Short mmCIF file of C-alpha atoms and ligand atoms in Angstrom, two decimals:
data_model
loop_
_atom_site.label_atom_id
_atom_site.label_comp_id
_atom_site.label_asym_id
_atom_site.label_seq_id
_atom_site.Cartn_x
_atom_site.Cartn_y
_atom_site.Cartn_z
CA UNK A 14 21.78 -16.83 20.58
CA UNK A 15 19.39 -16.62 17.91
CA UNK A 16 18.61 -13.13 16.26
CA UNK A 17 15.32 -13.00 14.13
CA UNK A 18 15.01 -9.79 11.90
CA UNK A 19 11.54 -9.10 11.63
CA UNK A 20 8.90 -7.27 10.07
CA UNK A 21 5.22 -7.84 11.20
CA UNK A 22 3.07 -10.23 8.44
CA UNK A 23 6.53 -10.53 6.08
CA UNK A 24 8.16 -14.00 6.04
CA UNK A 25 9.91 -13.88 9.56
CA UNK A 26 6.28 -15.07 10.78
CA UNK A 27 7.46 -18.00 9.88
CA UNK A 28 10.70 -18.31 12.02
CA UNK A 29 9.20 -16.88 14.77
CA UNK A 30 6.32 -19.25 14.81
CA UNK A 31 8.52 -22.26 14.76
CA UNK A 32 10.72 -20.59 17.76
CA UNK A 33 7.43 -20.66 19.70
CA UNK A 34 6.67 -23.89 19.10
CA UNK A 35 9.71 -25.22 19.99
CA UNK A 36 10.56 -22.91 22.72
CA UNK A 37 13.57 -21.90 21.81
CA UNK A 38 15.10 -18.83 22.95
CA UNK A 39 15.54 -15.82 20.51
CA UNK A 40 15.80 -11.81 19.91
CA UNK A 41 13.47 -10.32 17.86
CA UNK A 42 14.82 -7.30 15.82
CA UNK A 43 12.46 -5.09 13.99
CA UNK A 44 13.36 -3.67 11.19
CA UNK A 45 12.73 -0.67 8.90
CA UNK A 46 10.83 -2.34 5.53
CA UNK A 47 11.64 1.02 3.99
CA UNK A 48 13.40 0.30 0.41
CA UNK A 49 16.44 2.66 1.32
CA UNK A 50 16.80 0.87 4.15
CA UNK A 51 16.62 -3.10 2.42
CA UNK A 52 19.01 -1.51 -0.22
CA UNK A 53 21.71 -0.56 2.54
CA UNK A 54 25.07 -2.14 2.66
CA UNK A 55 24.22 -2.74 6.58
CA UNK A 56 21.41 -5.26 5.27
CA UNK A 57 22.28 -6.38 2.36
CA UNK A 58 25.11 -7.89 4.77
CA UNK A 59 22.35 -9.91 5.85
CA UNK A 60 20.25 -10.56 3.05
CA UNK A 61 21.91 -9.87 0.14
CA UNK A 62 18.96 -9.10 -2.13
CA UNK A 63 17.68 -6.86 -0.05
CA UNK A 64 14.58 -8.91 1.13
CA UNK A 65 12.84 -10.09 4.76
CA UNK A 66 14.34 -11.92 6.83
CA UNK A 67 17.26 -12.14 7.94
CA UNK A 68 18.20 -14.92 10.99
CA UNK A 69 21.98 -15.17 12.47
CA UNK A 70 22.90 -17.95 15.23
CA UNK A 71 26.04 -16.52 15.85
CA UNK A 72 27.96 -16.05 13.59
CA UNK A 73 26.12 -17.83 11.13
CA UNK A 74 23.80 -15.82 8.65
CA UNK A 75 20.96 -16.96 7.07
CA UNK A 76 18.50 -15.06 4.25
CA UNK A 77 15.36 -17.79 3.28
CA UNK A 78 13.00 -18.31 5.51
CA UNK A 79 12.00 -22.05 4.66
CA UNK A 80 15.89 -22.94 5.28
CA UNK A 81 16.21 -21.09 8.43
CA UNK A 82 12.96 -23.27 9.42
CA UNK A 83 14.56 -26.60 8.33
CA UNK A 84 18.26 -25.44 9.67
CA UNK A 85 16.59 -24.81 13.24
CA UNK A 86 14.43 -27.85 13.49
CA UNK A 87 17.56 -30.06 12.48
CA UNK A 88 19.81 -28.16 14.64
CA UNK A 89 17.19 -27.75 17.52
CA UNK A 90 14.06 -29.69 16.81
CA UNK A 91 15.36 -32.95 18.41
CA UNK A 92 13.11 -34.51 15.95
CA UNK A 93 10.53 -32.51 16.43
CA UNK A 94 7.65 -31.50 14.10
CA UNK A 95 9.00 -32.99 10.73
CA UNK A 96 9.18 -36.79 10.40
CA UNK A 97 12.56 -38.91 10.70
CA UNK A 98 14.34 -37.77 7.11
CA UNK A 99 14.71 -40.73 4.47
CA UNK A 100 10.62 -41.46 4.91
CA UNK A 101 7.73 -41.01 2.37
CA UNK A 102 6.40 -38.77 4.93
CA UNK A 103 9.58 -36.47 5.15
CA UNK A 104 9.72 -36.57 1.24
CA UNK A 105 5.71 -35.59 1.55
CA UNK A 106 6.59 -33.37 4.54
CA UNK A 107 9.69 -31.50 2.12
CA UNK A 108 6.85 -31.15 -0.38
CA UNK A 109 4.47 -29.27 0.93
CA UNK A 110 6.92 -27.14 2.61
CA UNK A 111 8.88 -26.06 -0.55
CA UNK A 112 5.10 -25.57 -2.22
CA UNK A 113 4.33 -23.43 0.21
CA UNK A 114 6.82 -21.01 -0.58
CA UNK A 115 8.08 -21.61 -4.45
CA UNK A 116 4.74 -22.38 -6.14
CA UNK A 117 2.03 -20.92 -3.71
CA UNK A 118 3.30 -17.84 -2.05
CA UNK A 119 4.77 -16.78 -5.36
CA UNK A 120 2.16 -15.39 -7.26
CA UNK A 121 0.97 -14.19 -3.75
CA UNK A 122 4.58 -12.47 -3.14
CA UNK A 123 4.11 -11.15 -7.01
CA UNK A 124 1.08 -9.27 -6.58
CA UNK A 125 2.29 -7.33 -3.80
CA UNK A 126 5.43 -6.11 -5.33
CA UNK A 127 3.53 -5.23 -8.71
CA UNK A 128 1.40 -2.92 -5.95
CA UNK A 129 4.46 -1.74 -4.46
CA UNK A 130 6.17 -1.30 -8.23
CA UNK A 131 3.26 0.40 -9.48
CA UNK A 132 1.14 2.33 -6.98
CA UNK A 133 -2.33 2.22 -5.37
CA UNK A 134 -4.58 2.45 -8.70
CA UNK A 135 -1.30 1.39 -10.99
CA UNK A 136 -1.61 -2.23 -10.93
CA UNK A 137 -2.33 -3.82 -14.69
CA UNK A 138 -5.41 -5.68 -13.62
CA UNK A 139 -4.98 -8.75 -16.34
CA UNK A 140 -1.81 -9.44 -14.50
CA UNK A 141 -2.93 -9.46 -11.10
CA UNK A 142 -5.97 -11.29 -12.13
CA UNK A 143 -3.72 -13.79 -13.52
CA UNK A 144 -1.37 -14.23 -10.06
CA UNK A 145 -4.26 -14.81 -8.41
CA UNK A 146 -5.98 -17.47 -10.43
CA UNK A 147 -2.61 -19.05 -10.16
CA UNK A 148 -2.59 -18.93 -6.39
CA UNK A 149 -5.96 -20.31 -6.46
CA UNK A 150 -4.92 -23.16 -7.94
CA UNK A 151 -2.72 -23.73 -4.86
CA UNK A 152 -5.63 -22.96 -2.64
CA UNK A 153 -7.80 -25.49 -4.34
CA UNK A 154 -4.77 -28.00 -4.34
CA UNK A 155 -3.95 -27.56 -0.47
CA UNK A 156 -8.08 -27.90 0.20
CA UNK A 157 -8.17 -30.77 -2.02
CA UNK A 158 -5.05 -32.18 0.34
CA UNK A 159 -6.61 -31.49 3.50
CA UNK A 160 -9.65 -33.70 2.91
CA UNK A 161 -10.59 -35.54 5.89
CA UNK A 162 -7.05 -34.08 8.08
CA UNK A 163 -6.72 -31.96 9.94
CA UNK A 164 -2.94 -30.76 9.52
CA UNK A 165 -1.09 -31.59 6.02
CA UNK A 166 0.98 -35.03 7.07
CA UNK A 167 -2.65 -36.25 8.97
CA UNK A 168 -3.76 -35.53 12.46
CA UNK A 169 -0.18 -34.11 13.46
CA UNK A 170 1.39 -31.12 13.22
CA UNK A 171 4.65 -30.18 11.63
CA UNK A 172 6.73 -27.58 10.78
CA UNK A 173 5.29 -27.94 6.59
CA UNK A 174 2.06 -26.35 8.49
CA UNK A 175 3.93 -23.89 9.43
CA UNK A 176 5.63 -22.89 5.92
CA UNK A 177 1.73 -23.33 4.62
CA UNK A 178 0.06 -21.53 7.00
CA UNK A 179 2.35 -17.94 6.08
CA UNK A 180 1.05 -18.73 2.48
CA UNK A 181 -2.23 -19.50 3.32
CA UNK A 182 -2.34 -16.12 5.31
CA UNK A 183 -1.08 -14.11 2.48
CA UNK A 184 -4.03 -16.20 0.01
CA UNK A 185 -6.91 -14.98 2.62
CA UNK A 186 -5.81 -11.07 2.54
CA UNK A 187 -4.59 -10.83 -1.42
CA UNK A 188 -6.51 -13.29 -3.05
CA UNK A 189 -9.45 -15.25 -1.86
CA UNK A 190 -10.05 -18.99 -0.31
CA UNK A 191 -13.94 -18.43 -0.45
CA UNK A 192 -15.91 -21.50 -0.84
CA UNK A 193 -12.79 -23.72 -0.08
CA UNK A 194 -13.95 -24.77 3.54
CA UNK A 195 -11.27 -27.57 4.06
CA UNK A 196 -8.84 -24.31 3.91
CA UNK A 197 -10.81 -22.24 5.80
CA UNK A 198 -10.64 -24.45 8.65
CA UNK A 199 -7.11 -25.43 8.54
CA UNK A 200 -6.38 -21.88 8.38
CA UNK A 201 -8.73 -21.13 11.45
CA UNK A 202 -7.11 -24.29 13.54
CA UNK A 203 -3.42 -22.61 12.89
CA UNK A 204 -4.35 -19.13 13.70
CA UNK A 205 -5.34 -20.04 16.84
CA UNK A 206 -2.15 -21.84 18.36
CA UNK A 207 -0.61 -19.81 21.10
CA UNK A 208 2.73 -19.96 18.72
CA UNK A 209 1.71 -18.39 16.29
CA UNK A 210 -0.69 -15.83 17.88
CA UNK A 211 2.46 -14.81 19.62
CA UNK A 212 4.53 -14.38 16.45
CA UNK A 213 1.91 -12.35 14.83
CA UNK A 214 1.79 -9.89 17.87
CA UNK A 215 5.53 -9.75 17.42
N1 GSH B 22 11.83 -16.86 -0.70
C1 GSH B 22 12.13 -15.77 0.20
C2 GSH B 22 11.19 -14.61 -0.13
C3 GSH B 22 11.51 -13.36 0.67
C4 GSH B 22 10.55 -12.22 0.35
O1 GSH B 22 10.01 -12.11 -0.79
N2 GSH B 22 10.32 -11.37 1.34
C5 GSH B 22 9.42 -10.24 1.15
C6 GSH B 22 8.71 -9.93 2.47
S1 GSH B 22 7.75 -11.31 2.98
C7 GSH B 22 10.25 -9.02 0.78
O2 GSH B 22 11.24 -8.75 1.42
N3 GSH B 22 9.81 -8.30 -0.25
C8 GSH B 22 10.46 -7.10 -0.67
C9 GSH B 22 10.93 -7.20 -2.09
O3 GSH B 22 10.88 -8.27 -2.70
O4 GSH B 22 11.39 -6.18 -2.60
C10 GSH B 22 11.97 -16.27 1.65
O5 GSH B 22 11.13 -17.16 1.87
O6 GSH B 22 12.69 -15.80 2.55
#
């Protein structure tokens, strides 16, 4: 059985959202977000850094979310949503997936934890004008990709739409995808799938 530790608009979106679409069975466990609580022996068991989430299948432990995504659609998927490994499209499909989380959702993952570092009113402005012009680079990259598509690898689906879509969400609430109305509408077409309306409510 597969155990999801989850807090609501954190990372384990992502997890939970692919479990949807694939209908496969899993437990949801909330957790406590509370520092004290990510700096406990009892989590850092799971995640050793003290971050969200956590996934075990078993007794098997995992702590990123884009590799719990690729571990369950190559355990699980039975092919689907990514395309058959060795292509141009999985290389393309890898791509935007590992964008998604090590060049786009960092600056977007930065600017929350200088908020959370430095309090409501804290923040050092130049900086977090600076993670945000570099997220909006992203933006403008991703809108720039989505020309004339309606998902990243073309008229299909896939799991790097996923991985995109939790950054995407984070680059509407922290930063801004104004004027970018390629964007806008990819983000309005994921929002709306029954998967991942059901992971949000989570
Ligand atoms: N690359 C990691 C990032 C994990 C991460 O930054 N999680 C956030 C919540 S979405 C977190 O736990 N932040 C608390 C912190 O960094 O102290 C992943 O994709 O799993």
């Amino acid at each position: 059985m597969l155990t999801i530790y989850h807090v609501p608009v954190t990372r384990s979106l992502r997890v939970l959202w692919l479990c949807n679409e694939l209908d496969l069975p899993h437990e949801v466990r909330t957790i406590d977000f509370a520092a004290a609580y990510r700096a406990s022996p009892q989590w850092r068991s799971l995640n050793p850094v003290g971050k969200v989430p956590a996934m075990t299948d078993g007794g098997f432990t995992m702590f990123e979310s884009g590799a719990m995504v690729q571990y369950l659609l190559d355990r699980y998927g039975a092919g689907r949503l990514q395309p058959r490994p060795g292509t141009e499209d999985h290389g393309r499909y890898l791509q935007w997936s590992w964008f998604a989380e090590a060049t786009y959702a960092r600056p977007l993952g930065e600017i929350v934890n200088h908020r959370r570092a430095f309090g409501e009113g804290g923040e050092i402005p130049a900086a977090v004008q600076e993670m945000k012009d570099r997220a909006r680079l992203c933006s403008e990259a991703v809108d720039a990709a989505l020309q004339g598509r309606d998902y990243l690898l073309g008229e299909e689906f896939s799991a790097a739409d996923i991985m995109m879509g939790y950054s995407v969400m984070l680059a509407q609430r922290l930063a801004s995808i104004d004027g970018l109305a390629n964007l806008q509408a990819y983000w309005q077409r994921l929002s709306a799938r029954p998967a991942y309306q059901r992971a949000a409510a989570a």
